[in-house]
Amino acid sequence: MSSPLSAPNGHSSRIGHFVINGADGLAYRLADHLTSRYSADVVVLMTRDQHRSSRDFSELPRIRLVVVDRVDEKALIEADVAQASGLALTNQDDVANIHIALQARDLAPRLRLVIRMYNTRLGHAIESLFGECKVLSDAEIAAPALVASTLDEVAANPVEVARRTLLVARREDVPEKDIVCGLAFTNLGADPTMLPADPAVANLVLAEARSARAEELINTVRVAGAPAKSKWWRFRASRAFVRALFSRKLGIAFLTVLGILLTAGVALAFGNREIGGWDGFYLTLVNAFGGPQERPDFTRVEQGLQLIIGISGLAFVPLVTALIVEGMVNARLAVERGRLFQPQTDHIVLVGLGGVGTRILRLLHDRGLRIVAIDHNESARGVPLARELAIPLIIGDASRETTLRQAGVDRCRALMTVASNDVINLEVALQGRTLKPMLRVLVRIFDGDLASRVRRTFNLRLTRSVSYVSAPAFAEALMDREVVGTIAVERRVLLIAELIVGAGSRLDGSTVEAVDEAGAARVIALTELGEPRPLWNPPPTRTVRARDKLTVVCTRDGLSQLIRRTRAADVVAPGSVA
């Protein structure tokens, strides 16, 4: 049973459209990218359960929403997959995506498939088996950029172009002769200037990896030396150990009863000159564990103290028993959950162990950095990996102050909160800043407007969106365009793409200078038809001819414009009306 919720222009089917199966942030960004930048018609296919918690796709133009009980062949037929130009499977379930891809291939053998998979090793193995298929991982695309931002570094993002390895670096980190293109001018507290008119002002560049320093930037695996332990580390370790074993309420009860016993015993010993220190200690133990003994020679005050000691002793014995039992049980659970660990310093606190968090966990561990991981769900994807790598793991609510204190946020190097919920991420970030006002925090936020306001109001500069970084790669793969790399610059994205100049297109017969546009696109290489090697950094006066291949660095809008300008005169784009 399906429900087409909207159908623009009254059409129930469309030829040359794209189909997206999914309902999360990536599906929304991908639909927005296809409709707003390429004017393509899009059918979004999802289940009723997904629709209840999905984003509002109806606010996007050129969208037809199809809601079904389950995604099967009947649902794919309802979405007109047989007439579609491509199908994107963006659910976070590798097996389900493969199953739907097989069903779609039976309905449309030549359909272009783009599959989101966390297990990219399996994904690359099935690409050749499917044919006309591209497997991508949003976590794999975004994680390096998130780690680099957190560590105040630049993600190298090495890309192979015409048998050359290009990387992203700060200008001062690479020789001037190896720089291929100026990418952006980044200024602390301001939005970056992308592809500035004067490439020399760009402090973020694309360079060829020929120097030893460039190789170091690519191979960023570093083993961090162990910091010197502070003089308080033994006390902190003991406190962490006790907190992991005993509950707070039981500990308070035990200390209260013990305090009453000690106070009453001291008062009994020193209130009577005939009772010395040893006799006072002896009488306290006898009355506590054996019950009050009749002493006619005691005054009423001393008899009252004796009764208090006896009653406290009745409560003390079961409390000690409860502490022993709770300590043994909690010790076993704490060892299994990784909660028994020495207090960390100069470490990274990672909140959220979903697909993105798991990739980040692996990257940080490979670099030899100390990590404390937090997730509220013990069945999260990254929990087994954290335990396998012996990384301290806390299963709990990261928005609570006690959880963040246990993770050592007040002593950490940085906090990364990358859960899939914007509200939770923001709450954790603000709580972390409360514990450590100058804390470096990276916050994963989907909503761009919210991210902008958070940066201004709360001074949380490092706000990133995984779907914003990865959606362009999915869109270009879906349209079968040759995007060879993506470069994340804060919350914006640059693309490295290869375009063929169509005969009779607007660029046919123009010059490289006409292709370049400040803030939008820059040509870094030109390959003539039949030439095995490209001409790098072609001069501005170089003529662009039909069937030349242009390698460009561009923004998403810049790529959209170049695609229209390189299109042959008699070609109609998928999703457009002839």
Short mmCIF file of C-alpha atoms in Angstrom, two decimals, residues 4-189:
data_model
loop_
_atom_site.label_atom_id
_atom_site.label_comp_id
_atom_site.label_asym_id
_atom_site.label_seq_id
_atom_site.Cartn_x
_atom_site.Cartn_y
_atom_site.Cartn_z
CA PRO A 4 2.04 9.48 -3.11
CA LEU A 5 1.88 12.59 -0.97
CA SER A 6 2.78 15.10 -3.63
CA ALA A 7 3.10 15.06 -7.39
CA PRO A 8 4.14 18.34 -9.02
CA ASN A 9 2.31 19.42 -12.16
CA GLY A 10 -0.20 16.60 -11.68
CA HIS A 11 2.09 13.91 -13.11
CA SER A 12 2.09 10.52 -11.37
CA SER A 13 5.13 9.28 -13.28
CA ARG A 14 8.13 10.95 -14.82
CA ILE A 15 10.92 9.93 -17.17
CA GLY A 16 14.54 10.76 -16.41
CA HIS A 17 13.90 11.45 -12.73
CA PHE A 18 15.93 10.20 -9.77
CA VAL A 19 14.70 7.97 -6.96
CA ILE A 20 16.02 8.27 -3.39
CA ASN A 21 15.23 5.59 -0.83
CA GLY A 22 15.76 7.00 2.66
CA ALA A 23 14.50 9.55 5.15
CA ASP A 24 17.47 10.88 7.10
CA GLY A 25 19.67 13.94 6.73
CA LEU A 26 21.69 12.52 3.84
CA ALA A 27 18.53 11.72 1.84
CA TYR A 28 17.24 15.25 2.47
CA ARG A 29 20.52 16.92 1.46
CA LEU A 30 20.76 14.75 -1.64
CA ALA A 31 17.20 15.58 -2.70
CA ASP A 32 17.86 19.28 -2.12
CA HIS A 33 21.09 19.09 -4.12
CA LEU A 34 19.45 17.39 -7.11
CA THR A 35 16.39 19.63 -7.24
CA SER A 36 17.88 23.04 -6.46
CA ARG A 37 21.21 22.77 -8.28
CA TYR A 38 20.37 20.50 -11.20
CA SER A 39 16.61 21.15 -11.54
CA ALA A 40 16.02 17.40 -11.51
CA ASP A 41 12.76 15.70 -10.58
CA VAL A 42 13.11 13.44 -7.55
CA VAL A 43 10.95 10.69 -6.08
CA VAL A 44 11.65 10.03 -2.38
CA LEU A 45 10.66 6.53 -1.29
CA MET A 46 10.34 5.65 2.40
CA THR A 47 8.39 3.45 4.79
CA ARG A 48 5.62 4.71 7.06
CA ASP A 49 7.83 4.25 10.12
CA GLN A 50 10.53 6.38 8.51
CA HIS A 51 8.00 9.03 7.49
CA ARG A 52 6.89 9.60 11.09
CA SER A 53 10.36 10.81 12.08
CA SER A 54 11.66 12.06 8.73
CA ARG A 55 12.46 15.61 7.74
CA ASP A 56 9.90 17.64 5.80
CA PHE A 57 10.64 16.83 2.15
CA SER A 58 7.53 18.69 1.02
CA GLU A 59 9.34 22.02 1.44
CA LEU A 60 11.67 21.07 -1.43
CA PRO A 61 10.62 21.74 -5.05
CA ARG A 62 10.17 19.04 -7.71
CA ILE A 63 9.70 16.30 -5.09
CA ARG A 64 7.19 13.44 -5.15
CA LEU A 65 6.99 11.57 -1.87
CA VAL A 66 6.01 7.89 -1.90
CA VAL A 67 5.28 6.30 1.49
CA VAL A 68 4.85 2.52 1.65
CA ASP A 69 4.49 -0.18 4.28
CA ARG A 70 7.73 -1.80 3.13
CA VAL A 71 10.16 -1.17 0.29
CA ASP A 72 9.86 -4.03 -2.20
CA GLU A 73 9.43 -4.48 -5.95
CA LYS A 74 5.89 -3.11 -5.80
CA ALA A 75 7.14 0.04 -4.08
CA LEU A 76 9.93 0.45 -6.63
CA ILE A 77 7.38 0.18 -9.43
CA GLU A 78 5.29 2.87 -7.70
CA ALA A 79 8.40 5.09 -7.72
CA ASP A 80 8.82 4.51 -11.50
CA VAL A 81 12.29 3.00 -11.08
CA ALA A 82 12.17 1.48 -14.57
CA GLN A 83 11.99 4.99 -16.11
CA ALA A 84 14.43 6.62 -13.66
CA SER A 85 17.92 7.88 -14.47
CA GLY A 86 19.27 6.65 -11.15
CA LEU A 87 18.46 5.19 -7.73
CA ALA A 88 20.18 6.25 -4.49
CA LEU A 89 19.87 3.93 -1.49
CA THR A 90 20.71 6.02 1.58
CA ASN A 91 19.44 3.91 4.49
CA GLN A 92 21.92 2.99 7.22
CA ASP A 93 21.45 -0.74 6.67
CA ASP A 94 23.98 -2.35 4.33
CA VAL A 95 22.08 -5.62 3.88
CA ALA A 96 18.74 -3.90 3.22
CA ASN A 97 20.36 -1.58 0.67
CA ILE A 98 21.91 -4.53 -1.18
CA HIS A 99 18.56 -6.33 -1.19
CA ILE A 100 16.73 -3.32 -2.65
CA ALA A 101 19.52 -2.84 -5.20
CA LEU A 102 19.05 -6.43 -6.40
CA GLN A 103 15.30 -5.89 -6.74
CA ALA A 104 15.86 -2.65 -8.65
CA ARG A 105 18.37 -4.32 -10.96
CA ASP A 106 15.74 -6.94 -11.90
CA LEU A 107 13.28 -4.16 -12.79
CA ALA A 108 15.80 -1.94 -14.60
CA PRO A 109 19.00 -3.77 -15.67
CA ARG A 110 20.73 -0.56 -16.82
CA LEU A 111 19.68 1.64 -13.90
CA ARG A 112 22.42 3.73 -12.30
CA LEU A 113 22.79 2.71 -8.62
CA VAL A 114 24.41 4.64 -5.79
CA ILE A 115 24.51 2.69 -2.53
CA ARG A 116 25.34 4.00 0.91
CA MET A 117 27.30 1.36 2.82
CA TYR A 118 29.30 1.47 6.01
CA ASN A 119 31.28 -1.64 5.06
CA THR A 120 33.09 -0.17 2.06
CA ARG A 121 35.28 -3.24 1.63
CA LEU A 122 32.16 -5.28 0.88
CA GLY A 123 30.79 -2.37 -1.13
CA HIS A 124 33.75 -2.13 -3.48
CA ALA A 125 33.56 -5.89 -4.02
CA ILE A 126 29.95 -5.71 -5.24
CA GLU A 127 30.39 -2.60 -7.42
CA SER A 128 31.79 -4.61 -10.31
CA LEU A 129 29.18 -7.34 -9.83
CA PHE A 130 26.27 -4.91 -10.11
CA GLY A 131 27.63 -2.82 -12.97
CA GLU A 132 26.57 0.85 -13.28
CA CYS A 133 26.96 1.07 -9.52
CA LYS A 134 28.84 3.29 -7.07
CA VAL A 135 29.22 2.50 -3.37
CA LEU A 136 29.93 5.40 -1.01
CA SER A 137 30.20 5.86 2.75
CA ASP A 138 29.20 9.21 4.20
CA ALA A 139 31.14 8.36 7.36
CA GLU A 140 34.29 7.60 5.39
CA ILE A 141 33.97 10.87 3.45
CA ALA A 142 33.32 13.11 6.46
CA ALA A 143 35.33 11.55 9.32
CA PRO A 144 38.82 12.75 8.25
CA ALA A 145 37.59 16.35 7.97
CA LEU A 146 35.94 16.19 11.40
CA VAL A 147 39.10 14.83 13.01
CA ALA A 148 41.27 17.46 11.31
CA SER A 149 38.98 20.28 12.47
CA THR A 150 39.04 18.99 16.04
CA LEU A 151 42.84 18.81 16.10
CA ASP A 152 43.19 22.20 14.35
CA GLU A 153 44.75 20.53 11.33
CA VAL A 154 43.97 20.30 7.63
CA ALA A 155 42.60 17.05 6.24
CA ALA A 156 45.08 16.10 3.49
CA ASN A 157 42.42 14.26 1.42
CA PRO A 158 44.95 12.79 -1.06
CA VAL A 159 43.45 12.42 -4.56
CA GLU A 160 44.92 10.67 -7.60
CA VAL A 161 44.56 12.82 -10.73
CA ALA A 162 46.33 11.77 -13.94
CA ARG A 163 48.86 9.68 -11.98
CA ARG A 164 49.65 12.58 -9.67
CA THR A 165 48.79 12.65 -5.98
CA LEU A 166 47.24 15.93 -4.90
CA LEU A 167 46.63 16.91 -1.29
CA VAL A 168 45.14 19.75 0.72
CA ALA A 169 47.55 21.67 2.96
CA ARG A 170 48.30 25.02 4.49
CA ARG A 171 50.41 27.15 2.19
CA GLU A 172 53.35 27.27 4.60
CA ASP A 173 53.48 23.46 4.84
CA VAL A 174 54.35 22.76 1.19
CA PRO A 175 56.93 24.18 -1.26
CA GLU A 176 55.61 26.99 -3.44
CA LYS A 177 56.57 25.12 -6.63
CA ASP A 178 54.29 22.20 -5.70
CA ILE A 179 51.14 24.33 -5.29
CA VAL A 180 48.55 23.60 -7.97
CA CYS A 181 45.70 25.84 -6.86
CA GLY A 182 44.72 28.24 -4.08
CA LEU A 183 41.58 26.84 -2.46
CA ALA A 184 40.42 29.24 0.22
CA PHE A 185 41.34 32.01 2.58
CA THR A 186 40.30 30.99 6.07
CA ASN A 187 40.07 33.58 8.80
CA LEU A 188 39.35 32.78 12.44
CA GLY A 189 35.77 33.72 13.30
#
